[in-house]
Amino acid sequence: MNRSEMIERAQNHLGGLIESQLERIERMKASKDFIQYDSLDTIVIGVVGGDGIGPFITAQAQRILEFLLKDQVSAGKVAFKIIDGLTIENRAKQNKAIPEDILEELKQCHVILKGPTTTPRAGDPWPNIESANVAMRKELDLFANVRPVKVPEEGIDWVFYRENTEGAYALGSDGLEVNEDLFMDFTVATYEGSRRIIKAAFDYADKSGANKVTVVTKANVIKTTDGKFLKIAAEVAKEYPDVEWDDWYIDIMTAKLVDTKRRSQFKVMVLPNLYGDILTDEAAEFQGGVGTAGSANIGTRYAMFEAIHGSAPRMVDEGRGGYADPSSIIRGAAMLLEHIGYHKEAKKLSMALDICGQFEKELIITGRDTGATSEEFSDYIMRTLERDDLEDKWNSYL
Ligand code: IPM
Ligand code: MG
């Protein structure tokens, strides 16, 4: 290929990307209204096991949801829909991040509880297909990745609002290899996409009483996309006179999260996709690691709840799948309950998780046969849920 052919090929590639992003903007504009769960006859909860330890831990979270929602299920207000086949083997066989038939099933649900799914990378025995997580967030337009982190004894009470459909992820599998010397990836920000995540963060800060939002970018260097993100944040902030806000760059923000004098001042953080990915893993570490944090992926029509960790295939290969820690996905299940309006059940479940996993610790999960199995731990959570003194017990530890 000569130089002008190369440039023409690159122009065509970019043209296609711009076209698909413009279409996405139209779709965003056309679906701004949030679904109202209380107006549905039946809320359908999809359960997707995923692969690796996914099916093991998801089964436990499902048991707990069924336990908490048994009356609603009997009354036909809630139904579970089990969706199999979102495994790396099946995805590889069909060469699809999410096979068509599974996507159709997902779209029949209102909310989804999802176990981890293996994300292939170059060199794996699998084709290097897009992550199922990333694909699901895009396909169902789950734009707000909400990740709370709490360490009460250190005054940490953070909620991250990570943008989930744009940034470096939007075209992460659509980069350009110009020739054997030049490689380019693209970062995307849209007015609509930035505004809706920033607004979600301010809304939450306003309603929850946190009243403080920190906007995290690298707008001093990434001037176009991050620059716009920050500008739109300033615009949204004007609509929330009661919410205080500030902005930090991602590098110093990463440092400040380990600054024990400073970090308790942060409350709600809103940030582009990749920074959010990185910062939330760091944040979860203070709470006991990624195994302890839940994650909500919220859109206007669908919402998906998951563990923030990966599928740990090695644990399954070594026969330790049944010893995987289900805490993170059970946190996700608590967020799901909260999201669909079962506040009382959500609160009980998160108190039980705190008691079992952080305070009382009658059973310990070690990831191997030196500790409790996922099932035993979930039984422990259910026993705790049944305690009459659950709330008093929880309060006594604070
Ligand atoms: C997460 C994960 C995913 C991400 C991976 C599995 C693609 O790290 O949910 O944070 O990068 O978003
Ligand atoms: Mg991550």
CSV table of C-alpha atoms in Angstrom, one decimal, residues 119-356:
chain,number,residue,atom,x,y,z
A,119,THR,CA,-12.3,-11.3,28.5
A,120,PRO,CA,-10.0,-12.6,25.9
A,121,ARG,CA,-6.8,-11.0,25.0
A,122,ALA,CA,-4.2,-11.5,22.3
A,123,GLY,CA,-2.4,-14.8,22.8
A,124,ASP,CA,-5.3,-16.6,24.5
A,125,PRO,CA,-6.7,-19.8,23.0
A,126,TRP,CA,-9.8,-17.8,22.2
A,127,PRO,CA,-10.4,-15.4,19.3
A,128,ASN,CA,-9.7,-11.9,20.5
A,129,ILE,CA,-13.4,-10.9,20.6
A,130,GLU,CA,-14.7,-7.9,22.5
A,131,SER,CA,-15.4,-8.3,26.2
A,132,ALA,CA,-19.0,-9.5,26.9
A,133,ASN,CA,-19.2,-6.9,29.7
A,134,VAL,CA,-18.2,-4.0,27.4
A,135,ALA,CA,-20.6,-5.4,24.7
A,136,MET,CA,-23.5,-5.7,27.1
A,137,ARG,CA,-23.0,-2.1,28.4
A,138,LYS,CA,-23.0,-0.9,24.8
A,139,GLU,CA,-25.9,-3.1,23.5
A,140,LEU,CA,-28.2,-2.2,26.4
A,141,ASP,CA,-26.8,1.3,26.7
A,142,LEU,CA,-25.9,0.9,30.4
A,143,PHE,CA,-24.3,4.3,30.6
A,144,ALA,CA,-23.9,4.7,34.4
A,145,ASN,CA,-21.5,2.3,36.2
A,146,VAL,CA,-22.2,3.0,39.8
A,147,ARG,CA,-19.7,1.6,42.3
A,148,PRO,CA,-19.9,2.4,46.0
A,149,VAL,CA,-17.0,1.9,48.3
A,150,LYS,CA,-17.4,2.1,52.1
A,151,VAL,CA,-14.9,1.9,55.0
A,152,PRO,CA,-16.9,3.4,57.9
A,153,GLU,CA,-14.0,3.2,60.4
A,154,GLU,CA,-11.9,5.4,58.0
A,155,GLY,CA,-14.7,7.8,57.1
A,156,ILE,CA,-14.7,6.5,53.5
A,157,ASP,CA,-18.1,6.7,51.9
A,158,TRP,CA,-17.6,7.0,48.2
A,159,VAL,CA,-19.8,6.4,45.2
A,160,PHE,CA,-18.2,6.4,41.8
A,161,TYR,CA,-20.2,7.3,38.7
A,162,ARG,CA,-18.1,5.9,35.9
A,163,GLU,CA,-19.2,6.7,32.3
A,164,ASN,CA,-19.7,3.2,30.8
A,165,THR,CA,-20.3,3.4,27.1
A,166,GLU,CA,-17.9,6.0,25.8
A,167,GLY,CA,-14.3,7.2,26.3
A,168,ALA,CA,-11.5,4.8,25.4
A,169,TYR,CA,-13.9,1.8,25.5
A,170,ALA,CA,-16.3,3.0,22.9
A,171,LEU,CA,-14.0,2.0,20.0
A,172,GLY,CA,-11.7,-0.2,22.0
A,173,SER,CA,-12.0,-3.0,19.4
A,174,ASP,CA,-12.1,-0.6,16.5
A,175,GLY,CA,-8.7,0.9,16.5
A,176,LEU,CA,-6.7,1.4,13.4
A,177,GLU,CA,-3.5,-0.3,12.3
A,178,VAL,CA,-2.4,2.1,9.6
A,179,ASN,CA,0.6,0.0,8.7
A,180,GLU,CA,3.1,-2.2,10.5
A,181,ASP,CA,4.5,1.0,12.2
A,182,LEU,CA,1.5,3.0,13.2
A,183,PHE,CA,-1.4,2.1,15.5
A,184,MET,CA,-4.2,4.3,16.7
A,185,ASP,CA,-7.0,3.9,19.2
A,186,PHE,CA,-9.8,6.4,19.6
A,187,THR,CA,-11.5,8.1,22.6
A,188,VAL,CA,-15.0,9.3,22.2
A,189,ALA,CA,-17.0,11.8,24.2
A,190,THR,CA,-20.5,13.0,23.2
A,191,TYR,CA,-22.5,15.9,24.6
A,192,GLU,CA,-25.4,13.7,25.4
A,193,GLY,CA,-23.3,10.9,26.8
A,194,SER,CA,-21.2,13.2,29.1
A,195,ARG,CA,-24.2,15.1,30.2
A,196,ARG,CA,-26.3,12.1,31.3
A,197,ILE,CA,-23.6,10.5,33.4
A,198,ILE,CA,-22.7,13.9,35.1
A,199,LYS,CA,-26.3,14.6,35.7
A,200,ALA,CA,-26.8,11.1,37.2
A,201,ALA,CA,-23.9,11.9,39.6
A,202,PHE,CA,-25.3,15.3,40.6
A,203,ASP,CA,-28.8,13.9,41.0
A,204,TYR,CA,-27.5,11.2,43.3
A,205,ALA,CA,-25.4,13.7,45.3
A,206,ASP,CA,-28.4,15.9,45.6
A,207,LYS,CA,-30.9,13.2,46.6
A,208,SER,CA,-28.7,11.2,48.9
A,209,GLY,CA,-27.6,14.3,50.8
A,210,ALA,CA,-23.9,13.8,49.9
A,211,ASN,CA,-24.1,17.2,48.3
A,212,LYS,CA,-20.6,17.0,46.8
A,213,VAL,CA,-19.4,15.9,43.4
A,214,THR,CA,-15.8,15.6,42.3
A,215,VAL,CA,-15.2,15.5,38.6
A,216,VAL,CA,-12.1,13.6,37.5
A,217,THR,CA,-10.5,14.1,34.1
A,218,LYS,CA,-7.2,14.7,32.5
A,219,ALA,CA,-8.5,17.8,30.7
A,220,ASN,CA,-5.2,19.6,30.9
A,221,VAL,CA,-3.8,17.1,28.4
A,222,ILE,CA,-6.7,15.3,26.7
A,223,LYS,CA,-8.2,18.6,25.7
A,224,THR,CA,-11.0,17.7,23.4
A,225,THR,CA,-12.9,14.8,25.0
A,226,ASP,CA,-11.9,15.4,28.7
A,227,GLY,CA,-12.0,19.1,28.1
A,228,LYS,CA,-15.7,18.9,27.0
A,229,PHE,CA,-16.5,16.5,29.9
A,230,LEU,CA,-15.3,19.1,32.4
A,231,LYS,CA,-17.1,21.9,30.6
A,232,ILE,CA,-20.3,20.0,30.6
A,233,ALA,CA,-19.8,19.3,34.3
A,234,ALA,CA,-19.6,23.0,35.0
A,235,GLU,CA,-22.8,23.5,33.0
A,236,VAL,CA,-24.7,20.7,34.8
A,237,ALA,CA,-23.4,22.0,38.2
A,238,LYS,CA,-25.3,25.2,37.7
A,239,GLU,CA,-28.5,23.2,37.8
A,240,TYR,CA,-27.6,22.0,41.3
A,241,PRO,CA,-26.9,25.0,43.4
A,242,ASP,CA,-27.0,22.9,46.6
A,243,VAL,CA,-24.3,20.6,45.4
A,244,GLU,CA,-20.8,21.6,45.9
A,245,TRP,CA,-18.3,20.5,43.3
A,246,ASP,CA,-14.7,20.4,42.4
A,247,ASP,CA,-12.5,18.9,39.8
A,248,TRP,CA,-9.3,16.9,40.0
A,249,TYR,CA,-7.0,15.3,37.4
A,250,ILE,CA,-6.8,11.5,37.4
A,251,ASP,CA,-3.1,11.3,38.3
A,252,ILE,CA,-3.3,13.3,41.5
A,253,MET,CA,-6.8,11.8,42.3
A,254,THR,CA,-5.2,8.4,42.3
A,255,ALA,CA,-2.6,9.6,44.8
A,256,LYS,CA,-5.2,11.4,46.9
A,257,LEU,CA,-7.2,8.2,47.4
A,258,VAL,CA,-4.3,6.9,49.5
A,259,ASP,CA,-4.0,10.2,51.4
A,260,THR,CA,-5.8,9.4,54.7
A,261,LYS,CA,-6.1,13.1,55.6
A,262,ARG,CA,-7.8,14.0,52.3
A,263,ARG,CA,-9.7,11.1,51.1
A,264,SER,CA,-12.7,11.2,53.4
A,265,GLN,CA,-13.6,14.5,51.8
A,266,PHE,CA,-14.5,12.8,48.6
A,267,LYS,CA,-18.1,11.7,48.3
A,268,VAL,CA,-19.5,11.3,44.7
A,269,MET,CA,-17.0,11.0,41.9
A,270,VAL,CA,-17.9,11.2,38.2
A,271,LEU,CA,-15.4,10.3,35.6
A,272,PRO,CA,-14.8,9.0,32.0
A,273,ASN,CA,-14.7,5.3,31.4
A,274,LEU,CA,-11.1,4.3,31.6
A,275,TYR,CA,-10.3,6.4,34.6
A,276,GLY,CA,-13.3,5.0,36.3
A,277,ASP,CA,-12.2,1.5,35.6
A,278,ILE,CA,-8.8,2.1,37.2
A,279,LEU,CA,-9.9,4.3,40.1
A,280,THR,CA,-12.7,1.9,41.2
A,281,ASP,CA,-10.3,-1.0,41.5
A,282,GLU,CA,-8.0,1.1,43.6
A,283,ALA,CA,-10.9,2.3,45.8
A,284,ALA,CA,-12.3,-1.2,46.3
A,285,GLU,CA,-8.9,-2.3,47.6
A,286,PHE,CA,-9.4,-0.1,50.7
A,287,GLN,CA,-12.6,-2.0,51.5
A,288,GLY,CA,-11.0,-5.4,51.2
A,289,GLY,CA,-10.4,-5.9,47.5
A,290,VAL,CA,-12.4,-6.2,44.3
A,291,GLY,CA,-14.0,-9.3,45.7
A,292,THR,CA,-16.0,-7.2,48.1
A,293,ALA,CA,-17.4,-4.5,45.8
A,294,GLY,CA,-20.6,-4.5,43.8
A,295,SER,CA,-21.3,-2.7,40.6
A,296,ALA,CA,-24.4,-1.4,38.9
A,297,ASN,CA,-24.6,-0.7,35.2
A,298,ILE,CA,-27.7,1.5,34.7
A,299,GLY,CA,-29.4,2.6,31.6
A,300,THR,CA,-32.9,4.1,30.9
A,301,ARG,CA,-34.4,0.8,29.9
A,302,TYR,CA,-32.1,-1.9,31.3
A,303,ALA,CA,-29.9,-2.3,34.2
A,304,MET,CA,-27.3,-4.9,35.0
A,305,PHE,CA,-25.6,-5.8,38.3
A,306,GLU,CA,-22.4,-7.7,38.7
A,307,ALA,CA,-19.3,-8.4,40.6
A,308,ILE,CA,-16.4,-6.1,39.9
A,309,HIS,CA,-13.8,-8.9,39.7
A,310,GLY,CA,-13.0,-11.3,36.8
A,311,SER,CA,-13.9,-15.0,36.2
A,312,ALA,CA,-10.9,-16.5,37.8
A,313,PRO,CA,-10.7,-19.6,35.5
A,314,ARG,CA,-7.7,-20.9,37.4
A,315,MET,CA,-9.8,-21.5,40.5
A,316,VAL,CA,-12.1,-23.7,38.5
A,317,ASP,CA,-9.2,-25.5,36.8
A,318,GLU,CA,-7.9,-26.3,40.2
A,319,GLY,CA,-11.2,-27.5,41.4
A,320,ARG,CA,-11.8,-24.5,43.7
A,321,GLY,CA,-14.9,-23.0,42.0
A,322,GLY,CA,-17.1,-23.9,44.9
A,323,TYR,CA,-14.9,-21.9,47.3
A,324,ALA,CA,-15.1,-18.6,45.4
A,325,ASP,CA,-16.2,-15.6,47.4
A,326,PRO,CA,-19.7,-14.6,46.4
A,327,SER,CA,-19.7,-11.3,48.3
A,328,SER,CA,-19.2,-9.1,45.3
A,329,ILE,CA,-22.0,-10.4,43.3
A,330,ILE,CA,-24.3,-10.5,46.3
A,331,ARG,CA,-23.5,-6.8,46.8
A,332,GLY,CA,-24.5,-6.5,43.2
A,333,ALA,CA,-27.8,-8.3,44.1
A,334,ALA,CA,-28.4,-5.8,46.9
A,335,MET,CA,-27.9,-2.9,44.4
A,336,LEU,CA,-30.4,-4.6,42.1
A,337,LEU,CA,-33.0,-4.8,44.9
A,338,GLU,CA,-32.5,-1.1,45.6
A,339,HIS,CA,-32.7,-0.2,42.0
A,340,ILE,CA,-36.1,-1.9,41.4
A,341,GLY,CA,-37.5,-0.3,44.5
A,342,TYR,CA,-37.2,-3.1,47.2
A,343,HIS,CA,-35.4,-0.7,49.6
A,344,LYS,CA,-36.1,-2.7,52.7
A,345,GLU,CA,-34.7,-5.9,51.3
A,346,ALA,CA,-31.7,-4.1,49.8
A,347,LYS,CA,-30.9,-2.6,53.2
A,348,LYS,CA,-31.2,-5.9,55.0
A,349,LEU,CA,-29.0,-7.6,52.5
A,350,SER,CA,-26.2,-5.1,52.7
A,351,MET,CA,-26.3,-5.1,56.5
A,352,ALA,CA,-26.1,-8.9,56.4
A,353,LEU,CA,-23.1,-8.7,54.1
A,354,ASP,CA,-21.4,-6.2,56.3
A,355,ILE,CA,-22.0,-8.4,59.4
A,356,CYS,CA,-20.9,-11.7,57.8
